XYZ file of C-alpha atoms in Angstrom:
252
model
C 0.000 0.000 0.000
C 1.536 3.298 -1.088
C 0.937 6.467 0.899
C 0.840 10.074 -0.169
C 3.979 11.767 1.219
C 2.095 14.806 2.423
C 2.726 15.840 6.056
C -0.014 17.390 8.144
C 0.043 20.174 10.736
C -0.257 17.724 13.663
C 2.716 15.865 12.166
C 4.905 18.963 12.387
C 3.770 19.572 15.993
C 4.700 16.009 16.877
C 8.182 16.425 15.396
C 8.700 19.440 17.651
C 7.291 17.562 20.659
C 9.670 14.660 20.093
C 12.607 17.075 20.052
C 11.439 18.557 23.343
C 10.983 15.111 24.939
C 14.422 13.988 23.764
C 15.965 17.074 25.349
C 14.164 16.571 28.666
C 15.123 12.873 28.666
C 18.805 13.815 28.447
C 18.530 15.819 31.662
C 17.536 13.324 34.349
C 17.594 15.956 37.076
C 15.344 18.354 35.201
C 15.865 21.120 32.659
C 14.504 24.664 32.389
C 12.432 25.966 29.517
C 15.302 28.341 28.646
C 17.685 25.402 28.242
C 15.076 23.419 26.273
C 14.653 26.351 23.886
C 18.430 26.638 23.506
C 18.943 22.933 22.757
C 15.944 22.446 20.481
C 16.116 25.789 18.701
C 12.388 26.280 19.231
C 11.268 29.878 19.857
C 9.561 30.556 23.180
C 6.269 31.291 21.416
C 6.156 27.696 20.147
C 7.739 26.067 23.189
C 5.324 27.402 25.839
C 2.125 25.850 24.369
C 4.087 22.684 23.509
C 5.172 22.256 27.138
C 1.619 22.970 28.287
C 0.293 20.206 26.017
C 2.975 17.763 27.157
C 2.159 18.508 30.817
C -1.576 18.094 30.205
C -0.970 14.713 28.558
C 1.327 13.573 31.382
C 4.434 13.255 29.203
C 6.383 15.802 31.262
C 6.091 17.192 34.767
C 7.260 20.470 36.278
C 9.086 20.107 39.586
C 9.452 22.564 42.449
C 12.184 24.716 40.932
C 10.284 25.067 37.658
C 12.415 22.557 35.765
C 10.846 19.894 33.533
C 11.268 16.134 33.947
C 9.813 13.113 32.133
C 6.250 12.275 33.245
C 4.523 9.017 34.139
C 2.727 8.644 30.791
C 5.999 8.559 28.867
C 7.504 6.081 31.332
C 4.524 3.739 30.905
C 4.596 3.950 27.107
C 8.222 2.893 27.165
C 7.735 -0.046 29.542
C 8.043 -2.998 27.175
C 5.280 -5.615 27.367
C 2.802 -3.228 29.008
C 3.179 -0.651 26.244
C 0.103 -1.646 24.210
C -2.127 -1.646 27.268
C -0.695 1.689 28.401
C -1.151 3.145 24.916
C -4.782 2.077 24.692
C -5.474 3.471 28.156
C -3.743 6.738 27.310
C -5.641 7.085 24.026
C -8.947 6.335 25.754
C -8.275 9.053 28.324
C -7.461 11.496 25.538
C -10.611 10.547 23.609
C -12.792 10.952 26.695
C -11.367 14.416 27.362
C -11.828 15.345 23.715
C -15.427 14.052 23.724
C -16.226 16.321 26.652
C -14.350 19.243 25.076
C -16.114 19.152 21.698
C -19.441 17.741 22.920
C -19.452 14.951 20.370
C -18.654 11.258 20.049
C -15.031 10.860 18.928
C -13.226 8.008 17.203
C -9.790 6.764 16.216
C -9.784 4.883 12.935
C -6.908 3.032 11.254
C -6.483 1.572 7.780
C -5.325 -1.959 8.592
C -4.722 -4.701 6.014
C -6.730 -2.773 3.436
C -9.740 -2.208 5.671
C -11.275 0.731 7.549
C -11.368 -0.077 11.258
C -12.597 1.949 14.219
C -10.027 0.991 16.855
C -11.244 3.142 19.759
C -14.034 5.598 20.490
C -15.592 7.612 23.284
C -19.313 8.318 23.394
C -21.928 8.967 26.064
C -25.648 9.553 26.691
C -25.400 13.118 25.346
C -22.860 12.256 22.671
C -24.140 9.095 20.964
C -21.920 7.339 18.444
C -22.958 6.827 14.850
C -25.416 4.021 14.182
C -23.302 1.789 11.920
C -26.198 0.660 9.768
C -23.755 0.069 6.899
C -20.385 -1.490 7.773
C -17.755 1.269 7.802
C -15.470 -1.041 5.810
C -17.928 -0.781 2.909
C -18.616 2.938 3.236
C -15.214 4.615 2.941
C -16.479 6.666 -0.019
C -19.249 8.209 2.083
C -18.004 8.610 5.670
C -15.655 11.309 6.951
C -13.523 8.545 8.483
C -13.282 6.645 5.214
C -12.626 9.676 3.039
C -9.937 10.909 5.430
C -8.183 7.536 5.237
C -8.516 7.430 1.446
C -6.903 10.881 1.126
C -3.769 9.354 2.640
C -3.554 6.617 -0.009
C -2.241 7.040 -3.527
C -4.430 6.449 -6.585
C -3.591 2.743 -6.773
C -4.346 2.267 -3.092
C -7.731 3.945 -3.508
C -8.597 1.918 -6.593
C -7.618 -1.281 -4.815
C -9.927 -0.396 -1.937
C -12.870 0.462 -4.175
C -12.352 -2.680 -6.240
C -13.122 -4.622 -3.062
C -15.781 -2.256 -1.719
C -17.888 -0.955 -4.568
C -19.304 2.556 -4.328
C -22.961 2.484 -3.311
C -25.495 5.259 -2.814
C -26.292 5.472 0.889
C -28.128 8.821 0.869
C -29.026 11.406 -1.745
C -25.750 13.203 -0.882
C -23.431 10.216 -1.387
C -20.846 10.629 -4.140
C -21.161 7.613 -6.399
C -18.840 8.651 -9.239
C -15.274 7.423 -8.688
C -13.684 10.183 -10.776
C -15.542 12.880 -8.836
C -14.686 11.213 -5.517
C -10.971 11.074 -6.364
C -11.064 14.675 -7.527
C -12.508 15.783 -4.189
C -9.992 13.681 -2.275
C -7.114 15.223 -4.237
C -8.455 18.727 -3.607
C -8.716 18.152 0.150
C -6.122 20.323 1.958
C -4.143 18.122 4.406
C -4.641 20.574 7.282
C -8.419 20.990 6.808
C -10.883 18.495 8.363
C -12.724 16.149 5.995
C -16.495 16.522 6.359
C -19.436 14.168 5.886
C -22.667 16.144 5.589
C -25.258 13.357 5.669
C -23.377 11.369 3.015
C -23.171 8.226 5.145
C -26.427 8.539 7.072
C -29.358 10.944 7.031
C -29.428 12.831 10.304
C -25.680 12.674 11.027
C -22.733 14.948 10.215
C -19.092 14.037 10.816
C -15.559 15.404 10.554
C -12.154 13.704 10.481
C -8.492 14.757 10.510
C -5.454 12.639 9.557
C -3.242 10.948 12.133
C 0.151 10.569 10.493
C 2.370 8.284 12.586
C 5.156 6.704 10.573
C 3.787 4.554 7.752
C 0.430 4.021 9.495
C -2.734 5.520 8.020
C -5.212 6.769 10.584
C -7.608 9.525 11.516
C -9.334 11.196 14.436
C -13.034 11.821 13.888
C -16.228 13.084 15.501
C -19.942 12.782 14.803
C -22.938 14.956 15.624
C -26.687 14.579 15.112
C -28.008 16.891 12.423
C -29.653 19.202 14.977
C -26.129 20.111 16.138
C -24.762 20.634 12.628
C -24.204 24.309 13.395
C -21.432 23.220 15.800
C -19.607 21.036 13.290
C -17.075 23.570 11.996
C -15.997 24.727 15.451
C -15.869 21.144 16.740
C -13.815 20.086 13.710
C -11.335 22.910 14.304
C -10.937 21.798 17.926
C -10.458 18.218 16.726
C -7.708 19.405 14.390
C -5.915 21.302 17.141
C -6.109 18.347 19.518
C -4.848 15.755 17.022
C -1.177 16.263 17.913
C -1.339 14.499 21.337
C -2.988 11.481 19.708
C -0.320 11.301 16.979
C 2.352 11.673 19.658
C 0.964 8.719 21.628
C 0.964 6.592 18.467
C 4.509 7.674 17.587
C 6.210 7.094 20.944
């Protein structure tokens, strides 16, 4: 499966975060933000919100003298056989916080062995998840999740997927022409959320942003009932801003 070599904004943020974590790791007794800025070359304007995010996610901690040290979350993710369990727990915590922040059900989806898979999600009584009345594996052309994953594949990868999962009309808004679908996928800016405006299901709107972690294809998504469609753009923007911690967890 070939991928499009197009980095996303969260990807760049993660590269910076990794540089910061590497610097803090080298200083077992703690390191100041001034020293971190000096060693990483990151300007203070970028470093301050980065450190805030890393503290919020538990990857770093600030000790009594104001210096930064490695946090418990990073220690757990690096602890060998427990890593997968720690990663899933960390991602679930992040999804739950994001669900409450955006007021919508949120999902992590991965493209695994040529199939669309929802690997984790967080919903609730006030934030119900999408009713999967058509298997997401067969609806990549219509869902925000599926379209976001397809944007990360090259033309051959997309054609291979659609040769196994034929395009079908799910609602009156579903794109059923392959050429038009590919054109829209190609025109999708990598830093702008992919939207589904009742293309998968009448009564539901969704948004998704890419999660670029190495060679893996993934996305972070949310769904809202149509009566909350007016909140979709703002919620999608928040989703985009909060994608970096998820990519970081998948990268570490």
